[in-house]
Amino acid sequence: MATVAQEIKCSHCGAPIEFKPGEIVATCKYCGFTTVIETGQAYTFEHSLILNKFDQKTIDEPIHDWMNGGFLKPGDLAKKSKLTDRDLIYLPFWVVNVEAKSTYKGIFERIAPAIVKEGTISKEYDWLDLARAASGFPTHEYMVPLEGKIPFDFRKIEGFAKLLNSEMTQDAALEIAKQQIEDHHRFLLQQDVDKIVEIKTEFTAKQIVYLHAPVWFIKYEYKGKIYQLIVEGTGGTALKGDIPPSRF
Ligand SMILES: [Zn+2]
């Protein structure tokens, strides 16, 4: 199915804002103004940006570090690889700042006789949701350096970079965060109880921030095959990488 880009006019500068089906929040590439597509209204919440620290040359350094590190990789990987694609993409995220308090009841069976345990887990999170529907992006490997975020500034987006729009509403982001946090609490509870009988989680959402963060999508060729590597653009940490099989 062909994806047809549609257009609305930026209510701030009048330039056309292109967006694709499924996109819900769009940012004008000429002035940085952000609009909710359905309503055409300005997006009135906080929109932040994490700065990218690399260019298309300096990104090679963390890539080579990744290739040279770790004993599972072929020894000549850095030397014999050719970087074919270095694409900088600003990915859209929702950062949900929320307090979550789970009250639970469970059964502790590890020692006989089994006993019933009750308790609470109470934590505060900056929970990260990738605002794109389809993606193999490893969101949970990605520790976004939130302390480095600045108000969104379109002038900081490099000409060669691409900015993706959100395909998720703020409300949907909150629902996903709630569900994932409760799952996370269930996971944490495995230390305390062997069977969860009841769990109820109360959430207090304090703030939801729309955020663009720089991620490099790298392709490299090694011995005639193409592999992928994903590197975050703040510290140059590899988030996910295909490793060619090594012949020891
Ligand atoms: Zn504009």
JSON list of C-alpha atoms and ligand atoms in Angstrom, two decimals:
[
{"chain": "A", "resi": 1, "resn": "MET", "atom": "CA", "xyz": [0.00, 0.00, 0.00]},
{"chain": "A", "resi": 2, "resn": "ALA", "atom": "CA", "xyz": [1.40, 3.37, -0.94]},
{"chain": "A", "resi": 3, "resn": "THR", "atom": "CA", "xyz": [1.66, 5.88, 1.86]},
{"chain": "A", "resi": 4, "resn": "VAL", "atom": "CA", "xyz": [0.47, 9.24, 0.62]},
{"chain": "A", "resi": 5, "resn": "ALA", "atom": "CA", "xyz": [1.77, 12.25, 2.44]},
{"chain": "A", "resi": 6, "resn": "GLN", "atom": "CA", "xyz": [-0.89, 14.80, 3.28]},
{"chain": "A", "resi": 7, "resn": "GLU", "atom": "CA", "xyz": [-0.51, 18.44, 4.04]},
{"chain": "A", "resi": 8, "resn": "ILE", "atom": "CA", "xyz": [-1.81, 21.07, 6.39]},
{"chain": "A", "resi": 9, "resn": "LYS", "atom": "CA", "xyz": [-0.60, 24.62, 6.77]},
{"chain": "A", "resi": 10, "resn": "CYS", "atom": "CA", "xyz": [1.53, 25.60, 9.74]},
{"chain": "A", "resi": 11, "resn": "SER", "atom": "CA", "xyz": [-0.55, 28.06, 11.72]},
{"chain": "A", "resi": 12, "resn": "HIS", "atom": "CA", "xyz": [2.60, 29.81, 12.87]},
{"chain": "A", "resi": 13, "resn": "CYS", "atom": "CA", "xyz": [4.54, 30.44, 9.64]},
{"chain": "A", "resi": 14, "resn": "GLY", "atom": "CA", "xyz": [2.12, 29.30, 6.95]},
{"chain": "A", "resi": 15, "resn": "ALA", "atom": "CA", "xyz": [4.49, 26.74, 5.46]},
{"chain": "A", "resi": 16, "resn": "PRO", "atom": "CA", "xyz": [3.06, 23.39, 4.43]},
{"chain": "A", "resi": 17, "resn": "ILE", "atom": "CA", "xyz": [3.45, 20.68, 7.07]},
{"chain": "A", "resi": 18, "resn": "GLU", "atom": "CA", "xyz": [3.71, 17.26, 5.55]},
{"chain": "A", "resi": 19, "resn": "PHE", "atom": "CA", "xyz": [2.50, 14.26, 7.45]},
{"chain": "A", "resi": 20, "resn": "LYS", "atom": "CA", "xyz": [1.80, 10.64, 6.74]},
{"chain": "A", "resi": 21, "resn": "PRO", "atom": "CA", "xyz": [-1.28, 8.58, 7.57]},
{"chain": "A", "resi": 22, "resn": "GLY", "atom": "CA", "xyz": [-1.17, 7.58, 11.21]},
{"chain": "A", "resi": 23, "resn": "GLU", "atom": "CA", "xyz": [0.78, 10.58, 12.36]},
{"chain": "A", "resi": 24, "resn": "ILE", "atom": "CA", "xyz": [-0.96, 12.61, 15.03]},
{"chain": "A", "resi": 25, "resn": "VAL", "atom": "CA", "xyz": [1.44, 15.30, 16.14]},
{"chain": "A", "resi": 26, "resn": "ALA", "atom": "CA", "xyz": [3.48, 17.08, 13.47]},
{"chain": "A", "resi": 27, "resn": "THR", "atom": "CA", "xyz": [6.35, 19.53, 13.69]},
{"chain": "A", "resi": 28, "resn": "CYS", "atom": "CA", "xyz": [6.91, 22.22, 11.06]},
{"chain": "A", "resi": 29, "resn": "LYS", "atom": "CA", "xyz": [10.38, 21.84, 9.60]},
{"chain": "A", "resi": 30, "resn": "TYR", "atom": "CA", "xyz": [10.61, 25.54, 8.80]},
{"chain": "A", "resi": 31, "resn": "CYS", "atom": "CA", "xyz": [9.80, 27.03, 12.20]},
{"chain": "A", "resi": 32, "resn": "GLY", "atom": "CA", "xyz": [9.60, 24.16, 14.68]},
{"chain": "A", "resi": 33, "resn": "PHE", "atom": "CA", "xyz": [5.96, 24.83, 15.55]},
{"chain": "A", "resi": 34, "resn": "THR", "atom": "CA", "xyz": [4.13, 21.70, 16.64]},
{"chain": "A", "resi": 35, "resn": "THR", "atom": "CA", "xyz": [0.52, 20.98, 15.73]},
{"chain": "A", "resi": 36, "resn": "VAL", "atom": "CA", "xyz": [-1.98, 18.31, 16.65]},
{"chain": "A", "resi": 37, "resn": "ILE", "atom": "CA", "xyz": [-3.12, 17.14, 13.22]},
{"chain": "A", "resi": 38, "resn": "GLU", "atom": "CA", "xyz": [-6.70, 16.10, 13.95]},
{"chain": "A", "resi": 39, "resn": "THR", "atom": "CA", "xyz": [-7.66, 19.46, 15.34]},
{"chain": "A", "resi": 40, "resn": "GLY", "atom": "CA", "xyz": [-5.10, 21.68, 13.65]},
{"chain": "A", "resi": 41, "resn": "GLN", "atom": "CA", "xyz": [-4.54, 23.15, 17.10]},
{"chain": "A", "resi": 42, "resn": "ALA", "atom": "CA", "xyz": [-1.17, 24.12, 18.49]},
{"chain": "A", "resi": 43, "resn": "TYR", "atom": "CA", "xyz": [0.37, 21.55, 20.73]},
{"chain": "A", "resi": 44, "resn": "THR", "atom": "CA", "xyz": [0.36, 23.31, 24.07]},
{"chain": "A", "resi": 45, "resn": "PHE", "atom": "CA", "xyz": [2.41, 20.97, 26.19]},
{"chain": "A", "resi": 46, "resn": "GLU", "atom": "CA", "xyz": [6.13, 20.80, 26.69]},
{"chain": "A", "resi": 47, "resn": "HIS", "atom": "CA", "xyz": [8.10, 19.80, 23.59]},
{"chain": "A", "resi": 48, "resn": "SER", "atom": "CA", "xyz": [11.74, 19.01, 24.25]},
{"chain": "A", "resi": 49, "resn": "LEU", "atom": "CA", "xyz": [14.83, 18.12, 22.32]},
{"chain": "A", "resi": 50, "resn": "ILE", "atom": "CA", "xyz": [17.88, 16.07, 23.17]},
{"chain": "A", "resi": 51, "resn": "LEU", "atom": "CA", "xyz": [20.91, 17.35, 21.33]},
{"chain": "A", "resi": 52, "resn": "ASN", "atom": "CA", "xyz": [22.97, 15.26, 18.97]},
{"chain": "A", "resi": 53, "resn": "LYS", "atom": "CA", "xyz": [26.73, 15.40, 19.50]},
{"chain": "A", "resi": 54, "resn": "PHE", "atom": "CA", "xyz": [27.98, 13.75, 16.31]},
{"chain": "A", "resi": 55, "resn": "ASP", "atom": "CA", "xyz": [28.25, 14.54, 12.62]},
{"chain": "A", "resi": 56, "resn": "GLN", "atom": "CA", "xyz": [28.57, 12.17, 9.68]},
{"chain": "A", "resi": 57, "resn": "LYS", "atom": "CA", "xyz": [32.32, 11.91, 10.28]},
{"chain": "A", "resi": 58, "resn": "THR", "atom": "CA", "xyz": [32.62, 11.83, 14.07]},
{"chain": "A", "resi": 59, "resn": "ILE", "atom": "CA", "xyz": [29.91, 9.17, 14.38]},
{"chain": "A", "resi": 60, "resn": "ASP", "atom": "CA", "xyz": [32.48, 6.72, 12.99]},
{"chain": "A", "resi": 61, "resn": "GLU", "atom": "CA", "xyz": [34.38, 6.80, 16.28]},
{"chain": "A", "resi": 62, "resn": "PRO", "atom": "CA", "xyz": [31.70, 5.21, 18.51]},
{"chain": "A", "resi": 63, "resn": "ILE", "atom": "CA", "xyz": [30.87, 2.83, 15.66]},
{"chain": "A", "resi": 64, "resn": "HIS", "atom": "CA", "xyz": [34.47, 1.64, 15.52]},
{"chain": "A", "resi": 65, "resn": "ASP", "atom": "CA", "xyz": [34.59, 1.42, 19.31]},
{"chain": "A", "resi": 66, "resn": "TRP", "atom": "CA", "xyz": [31.56, -0.86, 19.16]},
{"chain": "A", "resi": 67, "resn": "MET", "atom": "CA", "xyz": [33.13, -2.96, 16.40]},
{"chain": "A", "resi": 68, "resn": "ASN", "atom": "CA", "xyz": [36.37, -3.30, 18.32]},
{"chain": "A", "resi": 69, "resn": "GLY", "atom": "CA", "xyz": [34.72, -4.12, 21.64]},
{"chain": "A", "resi": 70, "resn": "GLY", "atom": "CA", "xyz": [33.34, -7.42, 22.84]},
{"chain": "A", "resi": 71, "resn": "PHE", "atom": "CA", "xyz": [34.87, -10.80, 22.20]},
{"chain": "A", "resi": 72, "resn": "LEU", "atom": "CA", "xyz": [31.92, -12.17, 20.20]},
{"chain": "A", "resi": 73, "resn": "LYS", "atom": "CA", "xyz": [32.77, -10.09, 17.16]},
{"chain": "A", "resi": 74, "resn": "PRO", "atom": "CA", "xyz": [35.10, -11.02, 14.32]},
{"chain": "A", "resi": 75, "resn": "GLY", "atom": "CA", "xyz": [38.57, -9.64, 15.06]},
{"chain": "A", "resi": 76, "resn": "ASP", "atom": "CA", "xyz": [38.78, -7.76, 11.78]},
{"chain": "A", "resi": 77, "resn": "LEU", "atom": "CA", "xyz": [35.29, -6.26, 11.97]},
{"chain": "A", "resi": 78, "resn": "ALA", "atom": "CA", "xyz": [36.33, -2.61, 12.31]},
{"chain": "A", "resi": 79, "resn": "LYS", "atom": "CA", "xyz": [39.08, -2.98, 9.74]},
{"chain": "A", "resi": 80, "resn": "LYS", "atom": "CA", "xyz": [37.10, -4.82, 7.07]},
{"chain": "A", "resi": 81, "resn": "SER", "atom": "CA", "xyz": [33.73, -3.12, 7.43]},
{"chain": "A", "resi": 82, "resn": "LYS", "atom": "CA", "xyz": [32.55, -0.38, 5.18]},
{"chain": "A", "resi": 83, "resn": "LEU", "atom": "CA", "xyz": [29.97, 2.04, 6.53]},
{"chain": "A", "resi": 84, "resn": "THR", "atom": "CA", "xyz": [27.31, 2.44, 3.87]},
{"chain": "A", "resi": 85, "resn": "ASP", "atom": "CA", "xyz": [24.56, 4.42, 5.67]},
{"chain": "A", "resi": 86, "resn": "ARG", "atom": "CA", "xyz": [24.75, 6.97, 8.46]},
{"chain": "A", "resi": 87, "resn": "ASP", "atom": "CA", "xyz": [21.21, 8.24, 8.97]},
{"chain": "A", "resi": 88, "resn": "LEU", "atom": "CA", "xyz": [20.43, 10.58, 11.81]},
{"chain": "A", "resi": 89, "resn": "ILE", "atom": "CA", "xyz": [16.79, 10.38, 12.84]},
{"chain": "A", "resi": 90, "resn": "TYR", "atom": "CA", "xyz": [15.13, 12.34, 15.61]},
{"chain": "A", "resi": 91, "resn": "LEU", "atom": "CA", "xyz": [12.69, 9.86, 17.05]},
{"chain": "A", "resi": 92, "resn": "PRO", "atom": "CA", "xyz": [9.53, 11.03, 18.84]},
{"chain": "A", "resi": 93, "resn": "PHE", "atom": "CA", "xyz": [8.98, 9.87, 22.41]},
{"chain": "A", "resi": 94, "resn": "TRP", "atom": "CA", "xyz": [6.51, 10.54, 25.16]},
{"chain": "A", "resi": 95, "resn": "VAL", "atom": "CA", "xyz": [8.12, 10.79, 28.57]},
{"chain": "A", "resi": 96, "resn": "VAL", "atom": "CA", "xyz": [5.54, 10.10, 31.23]},
{"chain": "A", "resi": 97, "resn": "ASN", "atom": "CA", "xyz": [6.45, 11.34, 34.68]},
{"chain": "A", "resi": 98, "resn": "VAL", "atom": "CA", "xyz": [4.22, 9.34, 36.99]},
{"chain": "A", "resi": 99, "resn": "GLU", "atom": "CA", "xyz": [3.98, 8.09, 40.53]},
{"chain": "A", "resi": 100, "resn": "ALA", "atom": "CA", "xyz": [2.84, 4.50, 40.73]},
{"chain": "A", "resi": 101, "resn": "LYS", "atom": "CA", "xyz": [1.71, 2.74, 43.86]},
{"chain": "A", "resi": 102, "resn": "SER", "atom": "CA", "xyz": [0.86, -0.94, 43.63]},
{"chain": "A", "resi": 103, "resn": "THR", "atom": "CA", "xyz": [-0.92, -2.64, 46.49]},
{"chain": "A", "resi": 104, "resn": "TYR", "atom": "CA", "xyz": [-0.64, -6.38, 46.31]},
{"chain": "A", "resi": 105, "resn": "LYS", "atom": "CA", "xyz": [-1.55, -9.60, 47.96]},
{"chain": "A", "resi": 106, "resn": "GLY", "atom": "CA", "xyz": [0.38, -12.75, 47.19]},
{"chain": "A", "resi": 107, "resn": "ILE", "atom": "CA", "xyz": [1.38, -16.16, 48.39]},
{"chain": "A", "resi": 108, "resn": "PHE", "atom": "CA", "xyz": [4.87, -16.97, 49.52]},
{"chain": "A", "resi": 109, "resn": "GLU", "atom": "CA", "xyz": [5.42, -20.69, 48.93]},
{"chain": "A", "resi": 110, "resn": "ARG", "atom": "CA", "xyz": [9.16, -21.07, 49.12]},
{"chain": "A", "resi": 111, "resn": "ILE", "atom": "CA", "xyz": [9.04, -22.26, 52.68]},
{"chain": "A", "resi": 112, "resn": "ALA", "atom": "CA", "xyz": [6.34, -24.40, 54.27]},
{"chain": "A", "resi": 113, "resn": "PRO", "atom": "CA", "xyz": [3.80, -23.57, 55.36]},
{"chain": "A", "resi": 114, "resn": "ALA", "atom": "CA", "xyz": [2.97, -21.05, 52.65]},
{"chain": "A", "resi": 115, "resn": "ILE", "atom": "CA", "xyz": [2.01, -17.64, 53.91]},
{"chain": "A", "resi": 116, "resn": "VAL", "atom": "CA", "xyz": [-0.01, -14.77, 52.53]},
{"chain": "A", "resi": 117, "resn": "LYS", "atom": "CA", "xyz": [1.94, -11.58, 52.06]},
{"chain": "A", "resi": 118, "resn": "GLU", "atom": "CA", "xyz": [0.60, -8.12, 51.52]},
{"chain": "A", "resi": 119, "resn": "GLY", "atom": "CA", "xyz": [2.44, -4.97, 50.70]},
{"chain": "A", "resi": 120, "resn": "THR", "atom": "CA", "xyz": [2.96, -2.01, 48.43]},
{"chain": "A", "resi": 121, "resn": "ILE", "atom": "CA", "xyz": [5.50, -0.92, 45.85]},
{"chain": "A", "resi": 122, "resn": "SER", "atom": "CA", "xyz": [5.70, 2.79, 45.40]},
{"chain": "A", "resi": 123, "resn": "LYS", "atom": "CA", "xyz": [7.92, 4.41, 42.80]},
{"chain": "A", "resi": 124, "resn": "GLU", "atom": "CA", "xyz": [8.24, 7.42, 40.58]},
{"chain": "A", "resi": 125, "resn": "TYR", "atom": "CA", "xyz": [9.13, 7.03, 36.91]},
{"chain": "A", "resi": 126, "resn": "ASP", "atom": "CA", "xyz": [10.07, 8.93, 33.82]},
{"chain": "A", "resi": 127, "resn": "TRP", "atom": "CA", "xyz": [8.58, 6.25, 31.63]},
{"chain": "A", "resi": 128, "resn": "LEU", "atom": "CA", "xyz": [9.60, 6.32, 28.00]},
{"chain": "A", "resi": 129, "resn": "ASP", "atom": "CA", "xyz": [7.22, 5.43, 25.15]},
{"chain": "A", "resi": 130, "resn": "LEU", "atom": "CA", "xyz": [8.37, 5.46, 21.56]},
{"chain": "A", "resi": 131, "resn": "ALA", "atom": "CA", "xyz": [5.64, 7.37, 19.71]},
{"chain": "A", "resi": 132, "resn": "ARG", "atom": "CA", "xyz": [5.79, 5.22, 16.58]},
{"chain": "A", "resi": 133, "resn": "ALA", "atom": "CA", "xyz": [3.61, 2.20, 15.94]},
{"chain": "A", "resi": 134, "resn": "ALA", "atom": "CA", "xyz": [5.96, -0.09, 14.06]},
{"chain": "A", "resi": 135, "resn": "SER", "atom": "CA", "xyz": [9.56, -0.32, 15.04]},
{"chain": "A", "resi": 136, "resn": "GLY", "atom": "CA", "xyz": [12.25, -2.70, 16.14]},
{"chain": "A", "resi": 137, "resn": "PHE", "atom": "CA", "xyz": [13.65, 0.09, 18.23]},
{"chain": "A", "resi": 138, "resn": "PRO", "atom": "CA", "xyz": [14.97, -1.14, 21.60]},
{"chain": "A", "resi": 139, "resn": "THR", "atom": "CA", "xyz": [13.21, 1.48, 23.75]},
{"chain": "A", "resi": 140, "resn": "HIS", "atom": "CA", "xyz": [14.10, -0.27, 26.99]},
{"chain": "A", "resi": 141, "resn": "GLU", "atom": "CA", "xyz": [17.80, -0.32, 26.22]},
{"chain": "A", "resi": 142, "resn": "TYR", "atom": "CA", "xyz": [17.72, 3.40, 25.74]},
{"chain": "A", "resi": 143, "resn": "MET", "atom": "CA", "xyz": [18.49, 5.53, 28.78]},
{"chain": "A", "resi": 144, "resn": "VAL", "atom": "CA", "xyz": [17.49, 8.94, 27.47]},
{"chain": "A", "resi": 145, "resn": "PRO", "atom": "CA", "xyz": [19.69, 11.57, 29.11]},
{"chain": "A", "resi": 146, "resn": "LEU", "atom": "CA", "xyz": [16.72, 13.65, 30.23]},
{"chain": "A", "resi": 147, "resn": "GLU", "atom": "CA", "xyz": [18.85, 16.07, 32.20]},
{"chain": "A", "resi": 148, "resn": "GLY", "atom": "CA", "xyz": [20.23, 17.27, 28.84]},
{"chain": "A", "resi": 149, "resn": "LYS", "atom": "CA", "xyz": [16.87, 18.14, 27.31]},
{"chain": "A", "resi": 150, "resn": "ILE", "atom": "CA", "xyz": [16.23, 21.66, 26.05]},
{"chain": "A", "resi": 151, "resn": "PRO", "atom": "CA", "xyz": [13.04, 23.27, 24.70]},
{"chain": "A", "resi": 152, "resn": "PHE", "atom": "CA", "xyz": [12.55, 22.06, 21.13]},
{"chain": "A", "resi": 153, "resn": "ASP", "atom": "CA", "xyz": [14.54, 24.22, 18.72]},
{"chain": "A", "resi": 154, "resn": "PHE", "atom": "CA", "xyz": [14.24, 23.42, 15.02]},
{"chain": "A", "resi": 155, "resn": "ARG", "atom": "CA", "xyz": [17.49, 25.30, 14.29]},
{"chain": "A", "resi": 156, "resn": "LYS", "atom": "CA", "xyz": [19.39, 22.54, 16.06]},
{"chain": "A", "resi": 157, "resn": "ILE", "atom": "CA", "xyz": [18.12, 19.89, 13.65]},
{"chain": "A", "resi": 158, "resn": "GLU", "atom": "CA", "xyz": [20.83, 19.21, 11.09]},
{"chain": "A", "resi": 159, "resn": "GLY", "atom": "CA", "xyz": [19.91, 19.62, 7.44]},
{"chain": "A", "resi": 160, "resn": "PHE", "atom": "CA", "xyz": [20.75, 16.00, 6.69]},
{"chain": "A", "resi": 161, "resn": "ALA", "atom": "CA", "xyz": [18.71, 14.67, 9.61]},
{"chain": "A", "resi": 162, "resn": "LYS", "atom": "CA", "xyz": [15.14, 13.40, 9.55]},
{"chain": "A", "resi": 163, "resn": "LEU", "atom": "CA", "xyz": [12.50, 14.18, 12.15]},
{"chain": "A", "resi": 164, "resn": "LEU", "atom": "CA", "xyz": [9.69, 11.68, 12.69]},
{"chain": "A", "resi": 165, "resn": "ASN", "atom": "CA", "xyz": [6.25, 12.68, 13.93]},
{"chain": "A", "resi": 166, "resn": "SER", "atom": "CA", "xyz": [4.26, 11.04, 16.69]},
{"chain": "A", "resi": 167, "resn": "GLU", "atom": "CA", "xyz": [1.73, 8.37, 15.79]},
{"chain": "A", "resi": 168, "resn": "MET", "atom": "CA", "xyz": [0.43, 8.26, 19.33]},
{"chain": "A", "resi": 169, "resn": "THR", "atom": "CA", "xyz": [-1.70, 10.66, 21.33]},
{"chain": "A", "resi": 170, "resn": "GLN", "atom": "CA", "xyz": [-0.63, 11.82, 24.74]},
{"chain": "A", "resi": 171, "resn": "ASP", "atom": "CA", "xyz": [-3.51, 9.87, 26.31]},
{"chain": "A", "resi": 172, "resn": "ALA", "atom": "CA", "xyz": [-2.50, 6.68, 24.58]},
{"chain": "A", "resi": 173, "resn": "ALA", "atom": "CA", "xyz": [1.07, 7.19, 25.78]},
{"chain": "A", "resi": 174, "resn": "LEU", "atom": "CA", "xyz": [-0.15, 7.46, 29.36]},
{"chain": "A", "resi": 175, "resn": "GLU", "atom": "CA", "xyz": [-2.21, 4.25, 29.04]},
{"chain": "A", "resi": 176, "resn": "ILE", "atom": "CA", "xyz": [0.76, 2.33, 27.64]},
{"chain": "A", "resi": 177, "resn": "ALA", "atom": "CA", "xyz": [3.04, 3.62, 30.39]},
{"chain": "A", "resi": 178, "resn": "LYS", "atom": "CA", "xyz": [0.52, 2.55, 33.06]},
{"chain": "A", "resi": 179, "resn": "GLN", "atom": "CA", "xyz": [0.27, -0.94, 31.66]},
{"chain": "A", "resi": 180, "resn": "GLN", "atom": "CA", "xyz": [4.03, -1.36, 31.31]},
{"chain": "A", "resi": 181, "resn": "ILE", "atom": "CA", "xyz": [4.67, -0.03, 34.81]},
{"chain": "A", "resi": 182, "resn": "GLU", "atom": "CA", "xyz": [2.21, -2.46, 36.34]},
{"chain": "A", "resi": 183, "resn": "ASP", "atom": "CA", "xyz": [3.88, -5.29, 34.40]},
{"chain": "A", "resi": 184, "resn": "HIS", "atom": "CA", "xyz": [7.20, -4.07, 35.74]},
{"chain": "A", "resi": 185, "resn": "HIS", "atom": "CA", "xyz": [5.83, -4.15, 39.29]},
{"chain": "A", "resi": 186, "resn": "ARG", "atom": "CA", "xyz": [4.56, -7.69, 38.75]},
{"chain": "A", "resi": 187, "resn": "PHE", "atom": "CA", "xyz": [8.08, -8.57, 37.69]},
{"chain": "A", "resi": 188, "resn": "LEU", "atom": "CA", "xyz": [9.58, -6.94, 40.79]},
{"chain": "A", "resi": 189, "resn": "LEU", "atom": "CA", "xyz": [7.11, -8.82, 43.00]},
{"chain": "A", "resi": 190, "resn": "GLN", "atom": "CA", "xyz": [8.54, -12.17, 41.95]},
{"chain": "A", "resi": 191, "resn": "GLN", "atom": "CA", "xyz": [11.22, -11.57, 44.56]},
{"chain": "A", "resi": 192, "resn": "ASP", "atom": "CA", "xyz": [8.64, -11.31, 47.32]},
{"chain": "A", "resi": 193, "resn": "VAL", "atom": "CA", "xyz": [5.86, -13.67, 46.43]},
{"chain": "A", "resi": 194, "resn": "ASP", "atom": "CA", "xyz": [5.47, -16.77, 44.30]},
{"chain": "A", "resi": 195, "resn": "LYS", "atom": "CA", "xyz": [1.88, -16.16, 43.30]},
{"chain": "A", "resi": 196, "resn": "ILE", "atom": "CA", "xyz": [0.18, -12.82, 42.94]},
{"chain": "A", "resi": 197, "resn": "VAL", "atom": "CA", "xyz": [-3.43, -13.02, 44.09]},
{"chain": "A", "resi": 198, "resn": "GLU", "atom": "CA", "xyz": [-4.29, -9.39, 43.69]},
{"chain": "A", "resi": 199, "resn": "ILE", "atom": "CA", "xyz": [-2.59, -6.27, 42.46]},
{"chain": "A", "resi": 200, "resn": "LYS", "atom": "CA", "xyz": [-3.99, -2.80, 42.13]},
{"chain": "A", "resi": 201, "resn": "THR", "atom": "CA", "xyz": [-1.98, 0.15, 40.94]},
{"chain": "A", "resi": 202, "resn": "GLU", "atom": "CA", "xyz": [-2.80, 3.78, 41.43]},
{"chain": "A", "resi": 203, "resn": "PHE", "atom": "CA", "xyz": [-1.16, 6.33, 39.19]},
{"chain": "A", "resi": 204, "resn": "THR", "atom": "CA", "xyz": [-0.58, 10.01, 39.62]},
{"chain": "A", "resi": 205, "resn": "ALA", "atom": "CA", "xyz": [0.62, 11.46, 36.31]},
{"chain": "A", "resi": 206, "resn": "LYS", "atom": "CA", "xyz": [2.58, 14.60, 36.98]},
{"chain": "A", "resi": 207, "resn": "GLN", "atom": "CA", "xyz": [3.80, 15.57, 33.55]},
{"chain": "A", "resi": 208, "resn": "ILE", "atom": "CA", "xyz": [3.91, 14.21, 30.02]},
{"chain": "A", "resi": 209, "resn": "VAL", "atom": "CA", "xyz": [6.59, 15.62, 27.76]},
{"chain": "A", "resi": 210, "resn": "TYR", "atom": "CA", "xyz": [6.84, 15.26, 24.01]},
{"chain": "A", "resi": 211, "resn": "LEU", "atom": "CA", "xyz": [10.47, 14.68, 23.17]},
{"chain": "A", "resi": 212, "resn": "HIS", "atom": "CA", "xyz": [12.65, 14.26, 20.11]},
{"chain": "A", "resi": 213, "resn": "ALA", "atom": "CA", "xyz": [15.91, 12.40, 20.61]},
{"chain": "A", "resi": 214, "resn": "PRO", "atom": "CA", "xyz": [18.73, 11.77, 18.11]},
{"chain": "A", "resi": 215, "resn": "VAL", "atom": "CA", "xyz": [19.39, 8.22, 17.03]},
{"chain": "A", "resi": 216, "resn": "TRP", "atom": "CA", "xyz": [21.81, 7.09, 14.33]},
{"chain": "A", "resi": 217, "resn": "PHE", "atom": "CA", "xyz": [20.77, 4.24, 12.08]},
{"chain": "A", "resi": 218, "resn": "ILE", "atom": "CA", "xyz": [23.91, 2.76, 10.65]},
{"chain": "A", "resi": 219, "resn": "LYS", "atom": "CA", "xyz": [24.39, 0.19, 7.94]},
{"chain": "A", "resi": 220, "resn": "TYR", "atom": "CA", "xyz": [27.70, -1.48, 7.34]},
{"chain": "A", "resi": 221, "resn": "GLU", "atom": "CA", "xyz": [28.98, -4.00, 4.89]},
{"chain": "A", "resi": 222, "resn": "TYR", "atom": "CA", "xyz": [31.18, -6.83, 6.04]},
{"chain": "A", "resi": 223, "resn": "LYS", "atom": "CA", "xyz": [32.29, -9.59, 3.69]},
{"chain": "A", "resi": 224, "resn": "GLY", "atom": "CA", "xyz": [29.55, -8.84, 1.19]},
{"chain": "A", "resi": 225, "resn": "LYS", "atom": "CA", "xyz": [26.66, -8.66, 3.64]},
{"chain": "A", "resi": 226, "resn": "ILE", "atom": "CA", "xyz": [24.82, -5.68, 5.09]},
{"chain": "A", "resi": 227, "resn": "TYR", "atom": "CA", "xyz": [24.31, -5.33, 8.83]},
{"chain": "A", "resi": 228, "resn": "GLN", "atom": "CA", "xyz": [22.55, -2.76, 10.99]},
{"chain": "A", "resi": 229, "resn": "LEU", "atom": "CA", "xyz": [23.59, -0.85, 14.05]},
{"chain": "A", "resi": 230, "resn": "ILE", "atom": "CA", "xyz": [21.66, 1.67, 16.15]},
{"chain": "A", "resi": 231, "resn": "VAL", "atom": "CA", "xyz": [23.65, 4.28, 18.07]},
{"chain": "A", "resi": 232, "resn": "GLU", "atom": "CA", "xyz": [22.18, 7.01, 20.27]},
{"chain": "A", "resi": 233, "resn": "GLY", "atom": "CA", "xyz": [23.45, 10.47, 19.40]},
{"chain": "A", "resi": 234, "resn": "THR", "atom": "CA", "xyz": [24.24, 11.89, 22.82]},
{"chain": "A", "resi": 235, "resn": "GLY", "atom": "CA", "xyz": [26.92, 9.61, 24.18]},
{"chain": "A", "resi": 236, "resn": "GLY", "atom": "CA", "xyz": [27.44, 7.34, 21.17]},
{"chain": "A", "resi": 237, "resn": "THR", "atom": "CA", "xyz": [26.23, 4.21, 22.96]},
{"chain": "A", "resi": 238, "resn": "ALA", "atom": "CA", "xyz": [25.28, 1.32, 20.69]},
{"chain": "A", "resi": 239, "resn": "LEU", "atom": "CA", "xyz": [21.69, 0.32, 21.48]},
{"chain": "A", "resi": 240, "resn": "LYS", "atom": "CA", "xyz": [21.39, -2.62, 19.15]},
{"chain": "A", "resi": 241, "resn": "GLY", "atom": "CA", "xyz": [23.68, -4.10, 16.56]},
{"chain": "A", "resi": 242, "resn": "ASP", "atom": "CA", "xyz": [23.84, -7.04, 14.19]},
{"chain": "A", "resi": 243, "resn": "ILE", "atom": "CA", "xyz": [27.03, -8.97, 14.63]},
{"chain": "A", "resi": 244, "resn": "PRO", "atom": "CA", "xyz": [28.34, -11.09, 11.77]},
{"chain": "A", "resi": 245, "resn": "PRO", "atom": "CA", "xyz": [29.07, -14.68, 12.72]},
{"chain": "A", "resi": 246, "resn": "SER", "atom": "CA", "xyz": [32.72, -14.98, 13.63]},
{"chain": "A", "resi": 247, "resn": "ARG", "atom": "CA", "xyz": [34.92, -17.77, 12.45]},
{"chain": "A", "resi": 248, "resn": "PHE", "atom": "CA", "xyz": [37.14, -18.32, 15.44]},
{"chain": "B", "resi": 1, "resn": "ZN", "atom": "ZN", "xyz": [5.96, 26.70, 10.64]}
]
